[in-house]
Amino acid sequence: MARDLVLSFETSCDETSVAVIENGNRILSNIVATQIKSHQRFGGVVPEVASRHHIEQITSCIGDALRGANVTYDELTSVAVTYGPGLVGALLIGVTAAKAIAWAHHLPLVPVNHLAGHIYAARLVEPIEFPAMALVVSGGHTELVYMPEENQFQIIGETRDDAAGEAYDKIGRVLGINYPAGKPVDELAHKGQDTFHFPRAMDADDNFDFSFSGLKSAFINTVHHADQIGEKLSHEDLAASFQQAVVDVLADKTKRALKEFPVKQLILAGGVAANQGLRDRLTKEIAGFSDTKLELVPLSLCGDNAAMIGAAGEMLYRHGVRGDATLNADPGLEFEWLVDEAK
Ligand code: KG4
Ligand code: ZN
């Protein structure tokens, strides 16, 4: 059987990444050039700085990805690229590079939704079995996605305000932790106890939506109030209390969703899927669902990377999804468009 080889691009935020994926599920190379250091002194991603870094990095990432995979342009089957959601200037660098290569080498171009990429990272470990559910938690998104079949995505719940990762980054700043704060807060949380009992917003509500801005404000107010009266609070307990509140809501809503939408697989994906507290909790909870298998995206593939875009790209290619020279970045790309995309 001929090898299917996707050259894939991811530049939606602060990682410039290019990968080569074989047959949709095998990573031949996955080059990730992170820009985190350049953004840290600003406390978050600066879009203009991100675009400039992507321009500087993209050409060498392409070369490294092809060399790393020991593959030439002639052997490629398709070119896949994240075209949204994300930062418009950052997305444009990947989209332009992918279009240029597709055009120059007469290859089909496959536009990929960034969130579909996060979810389909799971198939780099094991085939996805449908119907499946994904909890996608990242710096920009918190979504429960029901997937009746391959290439079908139905958002059944999402955040009404801050994304989970965004809340981690914002409360981290109050604790003096540099962006991105998720991992250090996770580590601190394991050394403390839930002593503050922060609010679990919408936990009891009869829907699958989330809200993290009230929790974030409660956290920040607690720390500021203590500062004003000269009281010293335990950062470990603060982190543990925050994390417990986030994990409680994510786990409770996911459990409720699984009861209403029974699935063969639950996929935990996105940057916040690297959270150890969340991984442990879902592992425990899923034991109560004997017909559902938990698929934890491996830590190395939770954050933004092009391998996941190649994994989704190969699937979309089989479903006939194509882009052309008019393909543009779509910073606010909605997920729903994918529901009936199999044309
Ligand atoms: O998916 P991702 O790399 O980029 C987006 O698409 O947003 O996610 C980045 C987010 C950041 O907010 C970061 O703080 C968070 O993932 N993150 C974590 C952990 N590792 C990364 N949040 C909680 N616990 C972690 N261990
Ligand atoms: Zn992401």
PDB file of N, CA, C and O in Angstrom, residues 111-185:
ATOM      1  N   PRO A 111      -7.515  22.424   4.786  1.00  0.00           N
ATOM      2  CA  PRO A 111      -7.641  23.340   5.924  1.00  0.00           C
ATOM      3  C   PRO A 111      -8.149  22.587   7.159  1.00  0.00           C
ATOM      4  O   PRO A 111      -9.081  21.788   7.062  1.00  0.00           O
ATOM      5  N   VAL A 112      -7.536  22.859   8.305  1.00  0.00           N
ATOM      6  CA  VAL A 112      -7.872  22.119   9.523  1.00  0.00           C
ATOM      7  C   VAL A 112      -8.264  23.082  10.639  1.00  0.00           C
ATOM      8  O   VAL A 112      -7.591  24.090  10.874  1.00  0.00           O
ATOM      9  N   ASN A 113      -9.339  22.750  11.323  1.00  0.00           N
ATOM     10  CA  ASN A 113      -9.745  23.480  12.520  1.00  0.00           C
ATOM     11  C   ASN A 113      -8.805  23.070  13.659  1.00  0.00           C
ATOM     12  O   ASN A 113      -8.603  21.885  13.906  1.00  0.00           O
ATOM     13  N   HIS A 114      -8.248  24.051  14.349  1.00  0.00           N
ATOM     14  CA  HIS A 114      -7.279  23.789  15.421  1.00  0.00           C
ATOM     15  C   HIS A 114      -7.823  22.818  16.475  1.00  0.00           C
ATOM     16  O   HIS A 114      -7.096  21.948  16.964  1.00  0.00           O
ATOM     17  N   LEU A 115      -9.097  22.955  16.803  1.00  0.00           N
ATOM     18  CA  LEU A 115      -9.673  22.092  17.849  1.00  0.00           C
ATOM     19  C   LEU A 115      -9.847  20.657  17.363  1.00  0.00           C
ATOM     20  O   LEU A 115      -9.679  19.709  18.136  1.00  0.00           O
ATOM     21  N   ALA A 116     -10.158  20.499  16.070  1.00  0.00           N
ATOM     22  CA  ALA A 116     -10.221  19.148  15.505  1.00  0.00           C
ATOM     23  C   ALA A 116      -8.841  18.517  15.625  1.00  0.00           C
ATOM     24  O   ALA A 116      -8.697  17.327  15.913  1.00  0.00           O
ATOM     25  N   GLY A 117      -7.817  19.340  15.423  1.00  0.00           N
ATOM     26  CA  GLY A 117      -6.444  18.853  15.584  1.00  0.00           C
ATOM     27  C   GLY A 117      -6.198  18.358  16.993  1.00  0.00           C
ATOM     28  O   GLY A 117      -5.723  17.242  17.202  1.00  0.00           O
ATOM     29  N   HIS A 118      -6.546  19.169  17.996  1.00  0.00           N
ATOM     30  CA  HIS A 118      -6.335  18.745  19.390  1.00  0.00           C
ATOM     31  C   HIS A 118      -7.007  17.386  19.639  1.00  0.00           C
ATOM     32  O   HIS A 118      -6.440  16.507  20.277  1.00  0.00           O
ATOM     33  N   ILE A 119      -8.229  17.229  19.141  1.00  0.00           N
ATOM     34  CA  ILE A 119      -8.974  15.981  19.383  1.00  0.00           C
ATOM     35  C   ILE A 119      -8.330  14.808  18.643  1.00  0.00           C
ATOM     36  O   ILE A 119      -8.097  13.745  19.215  1.00  0.00           O
ATOM     37  N   TYR A 120      -8.015  15.023  17.368  1.00  0.00           N
ATOM     38  CA  TYR A 120      -7.493  13.904  16.567  1.00  0.00           C
ATOM     39  C   TYR A 120      -6.050  13.537  16.929  1.00  0.00           C
ATOM     40  O   TYR A 120      -5.526  12.531  16.436  1.00  0.00           O
ATOM     41  N   ALA A 121      -5.420  14.313  17.814  1.00  0.00           N
ATOM     42  CA  ALA A 121      -4.113  13.906  18.362  1.00  0.00           C
ATOM     43  C   ALA A 121      -4.245  12.528  18.990  1.00  0.00           C
ATOM     44  O   ALA A 121      -3.288  11.749  19.031  1.00  0.00           O
ATOM     45  N   ALA A 122      -5.447  12.208  19.465  1.00  0.00           N
ATOM     46  CA  ALA A 122      -5.680  10.914  20.122  1.00  0.00           C
ATOM     47  C   ALA A 122      -5.366   9.746  19.190  1.00  0.00           C
ATOM     48  O   ALA A 122      -4.920   8.686  19.631  1.00  0.00           O
ATOM     49  N   ARG A 123      -5.594   9.929  17.874  1.00  0.00           N
ATOM     50  CA  ARG A 123      -5.385   8.787  16.965  1.00  0.00           C
ATOM     51  C   ARG A 123      -3.908   8.507  16.707  1.00  0.00           C
ATOM     52  O   ARG A 123      -3.558   7.494  16.098  1.00  0.00           O
ATOM     53  N   LEU A 124      -3.046   9.416  17.183  1.00  0.00           N
ATOM     54  CA  LEU A 124      -1.608   9.150  17.075  1.00  0.00           C
ATOM     55  C   LEU A 124      -1.190   8.084  18.084  1.00  0.00           C
ATOM     56  O   LEU A 124      -0.072   7.586  18.052  1.00  0.00           O
ATOM     57  N   VAL A 125      -2.097   7.759  19.004  1.00  0.00           N
ATOM     58  CA  VAL A 125      -1.830   6.716  19.991  1.00  0.00           C
ATOM     59  C   VAL A 125      -2.663   5.468  19.691  1.00  0.00           C
ATOM     60  O   VAL A 125      -2.150   4.360  19.636  1.00  0.00           O
ATOM     61  N   GLU A 126      -3.964   5.691  19.499  1.00  0.00           N
ATOM     62  CA  GLU A 126      -4.880   4.578  19.228  1.00  0.00           C
ATOM     63  C   GLU A 126      -5.983   5.069  18.303  1.00  0.00           C
ATOM     64  O   GLU A 126      -6.352   6.241  18.371  1.00  0.00           O
ATOM     65  N   PRO A 127      -6.555   4.184  17.485  1.00  0.00           N
ATOM     66  CA  PRO A 127      -7.657   4.632  16.611  1.00  0.00           C
ATOM     67  C   PRO A 127      -8.818   5.172  17.455  1.00  0.00           C
ATOM     68  O   PRO A 127      -9.085   4.648  18.543  1.00  0.00           O
ATOM     69  N   ILE A 128      -9.479   6.215  16.954  1.00  0.00           N
ATOM     70  CA  ILE A 128     -10.641   6.749  17.672  1.00  0.00           C
ATOM     71  C   ILE A 128     -11.846   5.866  17.341  1.00  0.00           C
ATOM     72  O   ILE A 128     -12.077   5.529  16.177  1.00  0.00           O
ATOM     73  N   GLU A 129     -12.568   5.479  18.371  1.00  0.00           N
ATOM     74  CA  GLU A 129     -13.773   4.664  18.143  1.00  0.00           C
ATOM     75  C   GLU A 129     -14.999   5.545  18.346  1.00  0.00           C
ATOM     76  O   GLU A 129     -15.095   6.259  19.340  1.00  0.00           O
ATOM     77  N   PHE A 130     -15.921   5.463  17.407  1.00  0.00           N
ATOM     78  CA  PHE A 130     -17.117   6.314  17.455  1.00  0.00           C
ATOM     79  C   PHE A 130     -18.347   5.504  17.858  1.00  0.00           C
ATOM     80  O   PHE A 130     -18.388   4.311  17.575  1.00  0.00           O
ATOM     81  N   PRO A 131     -19.328   6.130  18.499  1.00  0.00           N
ATOM     82  CA  PRO A 131     -19.349   7.531  18.895  1.00  0.00           C
ATOM     83  C   PRO A 131     -18.318   7.821  19.989  1.00  0.00           C
ATOM     84  O   PRO A 131     -18.047   6.971  20.824  1.00  0.00           O
ATOM     85  N   ALA A 132     -17.786   9.054  19.931  1.00  0.00           N
ATOM     86  CA  ALA A 132     -16.783   9.457  20.916  1.00  0.00           C
ATOM     87  C   ALA A 132     -17.145  10.838  21.466  1.00  0.00           C
ATOM     88  O   ALA A 132     -17.948  11.569  20.871  1.00  0.00           O
ATOM     89  N   MET A 133     -16.546  11.150  22.599  1.00  0.00           N
ATOM     90  CA  MET A 133     -16.733  12.473  23.217  1.00  0.00           C
ATOM     91  C   MET A 133     -15.341  13.029  23.468  1.00  0.00           C
ATOM     92  O   MET A 133     -14.426  12.268  23.810  1.00  0.00           O
ATOM     93  N   ALA A 134     -15.194  14.352  23.312  1.00  0.00           N
ATOM     94  CA  ALA A 134     -13.907  14.959  23.658  1.00  0.00           C
ATOM     95  C   ALA A 134     -14.129  16.114  24.621  1.00  0.00           C
ATOM     96  O   ALA A 134     -15.070  16.906  24.442  1.00  0.00           O
ATOM     97  N   LEU A 135     -13.301  16.157  25.631  1.00  0.00           N
ATOM     98  CA  LEU A 135     -13.237  17.347  26.484  1.00  0.00           C
ATOM     99  C   LEU A 135     -11.972  18.073  26.032  1.00  0.00           C
ATOM    100  O   LEU A 135     -10.859  17.571  26.215  1.00  0.00           O
ATOM    101  N   VAL A 136     -12.182  19.222  25.378  1.00  0.00           N
ATOM    102  CA  VAL A 136     -11.046  19.984  24.863  1.00  0.00           C
ATOM    103  C   VAL A 136     -10.815  21.177  25.777  1.00  0.00           C
ATOM    104  O   VAL A 136     -11.680  22.059  25.902  1.00  0.00           O
ATOM    105  N   VAL A 137      -9.691  21.179  26.441  1.00  0.00           N
ATOM    106  CA  VAL A 137      -9.394  22.251  27.398  1.00  0.00           C
ATOM    107  C   VAL A 137      -8.045  22.858  27.048  1.00  0.00           C
ATOM    108  O   VAL A 137      -7.019  22.192  27.084  1.00  0.00           O
ATOM    109  N   SER A 138      -8.059  24.145  26.694  1.00  0.00           N
ATOM    110  CA  SER A 138      -6.801  24.782  26.295  1.00  0.00           C
ATOM    111  C   SER A 138      -6.790  26.216  26.784  1.00  0.00           C
ATOM    112  O   SER A 138      -7.632  26.619  27.580  1.00  0.00           O
ATOM    113  N   GLY A 139      -5.819  26.977  26.289  1.00  0.00           N
ATOM    114  CA  GLY A 139      -5.715  28.378  26.692  1.00  0.00           C
ATOM    115  C   GLY A 139      -6.866  29.209  26.149  1.00  0.00           C
ATOM    116  O   GLY A 139      -7.228  30.234  26.722  1.00  0.00           O
ATOM    117  N   GLY A 140      -7.453  28.785  25.032  1.00  0.00           N
ATOM    118  CA  GLY A 140      -8.512  29.576  24.421  1.00  0.00           C
ATOM    119  C   GLY A 140      -9.874  28.898  24.425  1.00  0.00           C
ATOM    120  O   GLY A 140     -10.875  29.527  24.088  1.00  0.00           O
ATOM    121  N   HIS A 141      -9.919  27.610  24.791  1.00  0.00           N
ATOM    122  CA  HIS A 141     -11.177  26.869  24.655  1.00  0.00           C
ATOM    123  C   HIS A 141     -11.428  25.904  25.792  1.00  0.00           C
ATOM    124  O   HIS A 141     -10.500  25.343  26.357  1.00  0.00           O
ATOM    125  N   THR A 142     -12.712  25.737  26.100  1.00  0.00           N
ATOM    126  CA  THR A 142     -13.153  24.679  27.013  1.00  0.00           C
ATOM    127  C   THR A 142     -14.432  24.163  26.395  1.00  0.00           C
ATOM    128  O   THR A 142     -15.459  24.844  26.408  1.00  0.00           O
ATOM    129  N   GLU A 143     -14.394  22.994  25.783  1.00  0.00           N
ATOM    130  CA  GLU A 143     -15.554  22.504  25.049  1.00  0.00           C
ATOM    131  C   GLU A 143     -15.772  21.016  25.271  1.00  0.00           C
ATOM    132  O   GLU A 143     -14.809  20.258  25.347  1.00  0.00           O
ATOM    133  N   LEU A 144     -17.035  20.658  25.329  1.00  0.00           N
ATOM    134  CA  LEU A 144     -17.403  19.244  25.294  1.00  0.00           C
ATOM    135  C   LEU A 144     -17.930  18.982  23.892  1.00  0.00           C
ATOM    136  O   LEU A 144     -18.888  19.626  23.454  1.00  0.00           O
ATOM    137  N   VAL A 145     -17.285  18.083  23.181  1.00  0.00           N
ATOM    138  CA  VAL A 145     -17.621  17.845  21.786  1.00  0.00           C
ATOM    139  C   VAL A 145     -18.082  16.404  21.608  1.00  0.00           C
ATOM    140  O   VAL A 145     -17.334  15.473  21.931  1.00  0.00           O
ATOM    141  N   TYR A 146     -19.310  16.241  21.117  1.00  0.00           N
ATOM    142  CA  TYR A 146     -19.840  14.911  20.848  1.00  0.00           C
ATOM    143  C   TYR A 146     -19.580  14.595  19.380  1.00  0.00           C
ATOM    144  O   TYR A 146     -19.845  15.425  18.501  1.00  0.00           O
ATOM    145  N   MET A 147     -19.040  13.400  19.132  1.00  0.00           N
ATOM    146  CA  MET A 147     -18.677  13.026  17.767  1.00  0.00           C
ATOM    147  C   MET A 147     -19.340  11.700  17.420  1.00  0.00           C
ATOM    148  O   MET A 147     -18.805  10.636  17.708  1.00  0.00           O
ATOM    149  N   PRO A 148     -20.547  11.757  16.802  1.00  0.00           N
ATOM    150  CA  PRO A 148     -21.262  10.521  16.483  1.00  0.00           C
ATOM    151  C   PRO A 148     -20.464   9.634  15.534  1.00  0.00           C
ATOM    152  O   PRO A 148     -20.456   8.423  15.658  1.00  0.00           O
ATOM    153  N   GLU A 149     -19.813  10.278  14.574  1.00  0.00           N
ATOM    154  CA  GLU A 149     -19.015   9.541  13.585  1.00  0.00           C
ATOM    155  C   GLU A 149     -17.772  10.342  13.262  1.00  0.00           C
ATOM    156  O   GLU A 149     -17.664  11.508  13.628  1.00  0.00           O
ATOM    157  N   GLU A 150     -16.878   9.716  12.499  1.00  0.00           N
ATOM    158  CA  GLU A 150     -15.673  10.420  12.073  1.00  0.00           C
ATOM    159  C   GLU A 150     -16.069  11.697  11.322  1.00  0.00           C
ATOM    160  O   GLU A 150     -17.037  11.688  10.547  1.00  0.00           O
ATOM    161  N   ASN A 151     -15.324  12.751  11.550  1.00  0.00           N
ATOM    162  CA  ASN A 151     -15.568  14.049  10.909  1.00  0.00           C
ATOM    163  C   ASN A 151     -16.923  14.665  11.235  1.00  0.00           C
ATOM    164  O   ASN A 151     -17.472  15.421  10.450  1.00  0.00           O
ATOM    165  N   GLN A 152     -17.499  14.299  12.360  1.00  0.00           N
ATOM    166  CA  GLN A 152     -18.701  14.995  12.828  1.00  0.00           C
ATOM    167  C   GLN A 152     -18.398  15.537  14.219  1.00  0.00           C
ATOM    168  O   GLN A 152     -17.878  14.803  15.063  1.00  0.00           O
ATOM    169  N   PHE A 153     -18.725  16.790  14.424  1.00  0.00           N
ATOM    170  CA  PHE A 153     -18.397  17.454  15.675  1.00  0.00           C
ATOM    171  C   PHE A 153     -19.610  18.254  16.140  1.00  0.00           C
ATOM    172  O   PHE A 153     -20.064  19.143  15.425  1.00  0.00           O
ATOM    173  N   GLN A 154     -20.114  17.929  17.288  1.00  0.00           N
ATOM    174  CA  GLN A 154     -21.245  18.688  17.814  1.00  0.00           C
ATOM    175  C   GLN A 154     -20.856  19.220  19.183  1.00  0.00           C
ATOM    176  O   GLN A 154     -20.591  18.452  20.108  1.00  0.00           O
ATOM    177  N   ILE A 155     -20.825  20.549  19.284  1.00  0.00           N
ATOM    178  CA  ILE A 155     -20.476  21.143  20.577  1.00  0.00           C
ATOM    179  C   ILE A 155     -21.689  21.024  21.487  1.00  0.00           C
ATOM    180  O   ILE A 155     -22.741  21.587  21.188  1.00  0.00           O
ATOM    181  N   ILE A 156     -21.556  20.317  22.588  1.00  0.00           N
ATOM    182  CA  ILE A 156     -22.701  20.219  23.492  1.00  0.00           C
ATOM    183  C   ILE A 156     -22.525  21.116  24.715  1.00  0.00           C
ATOM    184  O   ILE A 156     -23.476  21.367  25.445  1.00  0.00           O
ATOM    185  N   GLY A 157     -21.296  21.588  24.948  1.00  0.00           N
ATOM    186  CA  GLY A 157     -21.069  22.509  26.052  1.00  0.00           C
ATOM    187  C   GLY A 157     -19.794  23.297  25.823  1.00  0.00           C
ATOM    188  O   GLY A 157     -18.862  22.796  25.197  1.00  0.00           O
ATOM    189  N   GLU A 158     -19.790  24.549  26.322  1.00  0.00           N
ATOM    190  CA  GLU A 158     -18.576  25.357  26.167  1.00  0.00           C
ATOM    191  C   GLU A 158     -18.531  26.408  27.263  1.00  0.00           C
ATOM    192  O   GLU A 158     -19.515  26.617  27.973  1.00  0.00           O
ATOM    193  N   THR A 159     -17.397  27.083  27.375  1.00  0.00           N
ATOM    194  CA  THR A 159     -17.299  28.084  28.429  1.00  0.00           C
ATOM    195  C   THR A 159     -18.073  29.338  28.021  1.00  0.00           C
ATOM    196  O   THR A 159     -18.102  29.711  26.844  1.00  0.00           O
ATOM    197  N   ARG A 160     -18.705  29.937  29.035  1.00  0.00           N
ATOM    198  CA  ARG A 160     -19.463  31.176  28.756  1.00  0.00           C
ATOM    199  C   ARG A 160     -18.548  32.394  28.875  1.00  0.00           C
ATOM    200  O   ARG A 160     -18.930  33.493  28.526  1.00  0.00           O
ATOM    201  N   ASP A 161     -17.348  32.187  29.455  1.00  0.00           N
ATOM    202  CA  ASP A 161     -16.440  33.331  29.615  1.00  0.00           C
ATOM    203  C   ASP A 161     -14.996  32.896  29.403  1.00  0.00           C
ATOM    204  O   ASP A 161     -14.588  32.650  28.288  1.00  0.00           O
ATOM    205  N   ASP A 162     -14.211  32.758  30.497  1.00  0.00           N
ATOM    206  CA  ASP A 162     -12.798  32.402  30.347  1.00  0.00           C
ATOM    207  C   ASP A 162     -12.641  30.919  30.016  1.00  0.00           C
ATOM    208  O   ASP A 162     -13.432  30.084  30.461  1.00  0.00           O
ATOM    209  N   ALA A 163     -11.593  30.606  29.273  1.00  0.00           N
ATOM    210  CA  ALA A 163     -11.237  29.198  29.064  1.00  0.00           C
ATOM    211  C   ALA A 163     -10.483  28.727  30.308  1.00  0.00           C
ATOM    212  O   ALA A 163      -9.931  29.544  31.064  1.00  0.00           O
ATOM    213  N   ALA A 164     -10.442  27.403  30.503  1.00  0.00           N
ATOM    214  CA  ALA A 164      -9.780  26.870  31.693  1.00  0.00           C
ATOM    215  C   ALA A 164      -8.304  27.293  31.754  1.00  0.00           C
ATOM    216  O   ALA A 164      -7.817  27.754  32.792  1.00  0.00           O
ATOM    217  N   GLY A 165      -7.606  27.161  30.640  1.00  0.00           N
ATOM    218  CA  GLY A 165      -6.176  27.506  30.613  1.00  0.00           C
ATOM    219  C   GLY A 165      -5.951  28.990  30.873  1.00  0.00           C
ATOM    220  O   GLY A 165      -4.997  29.383  31.559  1.00  0.00           O
ATOM    221  N   GLU A 166      -6.849  29.801  30.340  1.00  0.00           N
ATOM    222  CA  GLU A 166      -6.770  31.250  30.539  1.00  0.00           C
ATOM    223  C   GLU A 166      -6.883  31.561  32.035  1.00  0.00           C
ATOM    224  O   GLU A 166      -6.150  32.408  32.564  1.00  0.00           O
ATOM    225  N   ALA A 167      -7.803  30.876  32.726  1.00  0.00           N
ATOM    226  CA  ALA A 167      -7.978  31.086  34.172  1.00  0.00           C
ATOM    227  C   ALA A 167      -6.704  30.673  34.911  1.00  0.00           C
ATOM    228  O   ALA A 167      -6.247  31.386  35.817  1.00  0.00           O
ATOM    229  N   TYR A 168      -6.116  29.566  34.513  1.00  0.00           N
ATOM    230  CA  TYR A 168      -4.840  29.141  35.122  1.00  0.00           C
ATOM    231  C   TYR A 168      -3.780  30.235  34.937  1.00  0.00           C
ATOM    232  O   TYR A 168      -3.055  30.585  35.873  1.00  0.00           O
ATOM    233  N   ASP A 169      -3.686  30.753  33.720  1.00  0.00           N
ATOM    234  CA  ASP A 169      -2.653  31.753  33.445  1.00  0.00           C
ATOM    235  C   ASP A 169      -2.889  33.033  34.252  1.00  0.00           C
ATOM    236  O   ASP A 169      -1.957  33.661  34.734  1.00  0.00           O
ATOM    237  N   LYS A 170      -4.169  33.411  34.407  1.00  0.00           N
ATOM    238  CA  LYS A 170      -4.476  34.666  35.117  1.00  0.00           C
ATOM    239  C   LYS A 170      -4.266  34.544  36.621  1.00  0.00           C
ATOM    240  O   LYS A 170      -3.755  35.452  37.261  1.00  0.00           O
ATOM    241  N   ILE A 171      -4.665  33.433  37.210  1.00  0.00           N
ATOM    242  CA  ILE A 171      -4.461  33.305  38.663  1.00  0.00           C
ATOM    243  C   ILE A 171      -2.972  33.058  38.949  1.00  0.00           C
ATOM    244  O   ILE A 171      -2.462  33.420  39.996  1.00  0.00           O
ATOM    245  N   GLY A 172      -2.288  32.450  37.986  1.00  0.00           N
ATOM    246  CA  GLY A 172      -0.842  32.228  38.133  1.00  0.00           C
ATOM    247  C   GLY A 172      -0.110  33.550  38.276  1.00  0.00           C
ATOM    248  O   GLY A 172       0.793  33.708  39.104  1.00  0.00           O
ATOM    249  N   ARG A 173      -0.553  34.518  37.489  1.00  0.00           N
ATOM    250  CA  ARG A 173       0.095  35.837  37.522  1.00  0.00           C
ATOM    251  C   ARG A 173       0.009  36.438  38.928  1.00  0.00           C
ATOM    252  O   ARG A 173       0.958  37.044  39.422  1.00  0.00           O
ATOM    253  N   VAL A 174      -1.144  36.253  39.582  1.00  0.00           N
ATOM    254  CA  VAL A 174      -1.348  36.782  40.940  1.00  0.00           C
ATOM    255  C   VAL A 174      -0.412  36.089  41.936  1.00  0.00           C
ATOM    256  O   VAL A 174      -0.033  36.669  42.958  1.00  0.00           O
ATOM    257  N   LEU A 175      -0.033  34.844  41.618  1.00  0.00           N
ATOM    258  CA  LEU A 175       0.894  34.125  42.502  1.00  0.00           C
ATOM    259  C   LEU A 175       2.356  34.389  42.109  1.00  0.00           C
ATOM    260  O   LEU A 175       3.277  33.795  42.661  1.00  0.00           O
ATOM    261  N   GLY A 176       2.538  35.277  41.108  1.00  0.00           N
ATOM    262  CA  GLY A 176       3.892  35.611  40.679  1.00  0.00           C
ATOM    263  C   GLY A 176       4.486  34.568  39.739  1.00  0.00           C
ATOM    264  O   GLY A 176       5.710  34.476  39.592  1.00  0.00           O
ATOM    265  N   ILE A 177       3.618  33.769  39.097  1.00  0.00           N
ATOM    266  CA  ILE A 177       4.106  32.725  38.185  1.00  0.00           C
ATOM    267  C   ILE A 177       4.009  33.227  36.750  1.00  0.00           C
ATOM    268  O   ILE A 177       2.991  33.775  36.328  1.00  0.00           O
ATOM    269  N   ASN A 178       5.084  33.027  36.014  1.00  0.00           N
ATOM    270  CA  ASN A 178       5.172  33.465  34.630  1.00  0.00           C
ATOM    271  C   ASN A 178       4.196  32.733  33.713  1.00  0.00           C
ATOM    272  O   ASN A 178       3.847  31.580  33.978  1.00  0.00           O
ATOM    273  N   TYR A 179       3.798  33.391  32.616  1.00  0.00           N
ATOM    274  CA  TYR A 179       3.001  32.742  31.572  1.00  0.00           C
ATOM    275  C   TYR A 179       3.844  31.670  30.876  1.00  0.00           C
ATOM    276  O   TYR A 179       5.014  31.918  30.629  1.00  0.00           O
ATOM    277  N   PRO A 180       3.338  30.517  30.529  1.00  0.00           N
ATOM    278  CA  PRO A 180       2.021  29.970  30.852  1.00  0.00           C
ATOM    279  C   PRO A 180       2.067  29.269  32.215  1.00  0.00           C
ATOM    280  O   PRO A 180       2.975  28.491  32.490  1.00  0.00           O
ATOM    281  N   ALA A 181       1.080  29.560  33.049  1.00  0.00           N
ATOM    282  CA  ALA A 181       1.162  29.175  34.464  1.00  0.00           C
ATOM    283  C   ALA A 181       0.583  27.793  34.766  1.00  0.00           C
ATOM    284  O   ALA A 181       0.723  27.294  35.874  1.00  0.00           O
ATOM    285  N   GLY A 182      -0.086  27.175  33.783  1.00  0.00           N
ATOM    286  CA  GLY A 182      -0.798  25.915  34.050  1.00  0.00           C
ATOM    287  C   GLY A 182       0.041  24.858  34.741  1.00  0.00           C
ATOM    288  O   GLY A 182      -0.355  24.324  35.787  1.00  0.00           O
ATOM    289  N   LYS A 183       1.206  24.570  34.188  1.00  0.00           N
ATOM    290  CA  LYS A 183       2.018  23.472  34.742  1.00  0.00           C
ATOM    291  C   LYS A 183       2.518  23.791  36.153  1.00  0.00           C
ATOM    292  O   LYS A 183       2.338  22.970  37.063  1.00  0.00           O
ATOM    293  N   PRO A 184       3.133  24.961  36.380  1.00  0.00           N
ATOM    294  CA  PRO A 184       3.575  25.267  37.752  1.00  0.00           C
ATOM    295  C   PRO A 184       2.429  25.298  38.766  1.00  0.00           C
ATOM    296  O   PRO A 184       2.608  24.869  39.910  1.00  0.00           O
ATOM    297  N   VAL A 185       1.254  25.793  38.376  1.00  0.00           N
ATOM    298  CA  VAL A 185       0.112  25.813  39.312  1.00  0.00           C
ATOM    299  C   VAL A 185      -0.309  24.376  39.618  1.00  0.00           C
ATOM    300  O   VAL A 185      -0.597  24.027  40.772  1.00  0.00           O
TER     301      VAL A 185
END
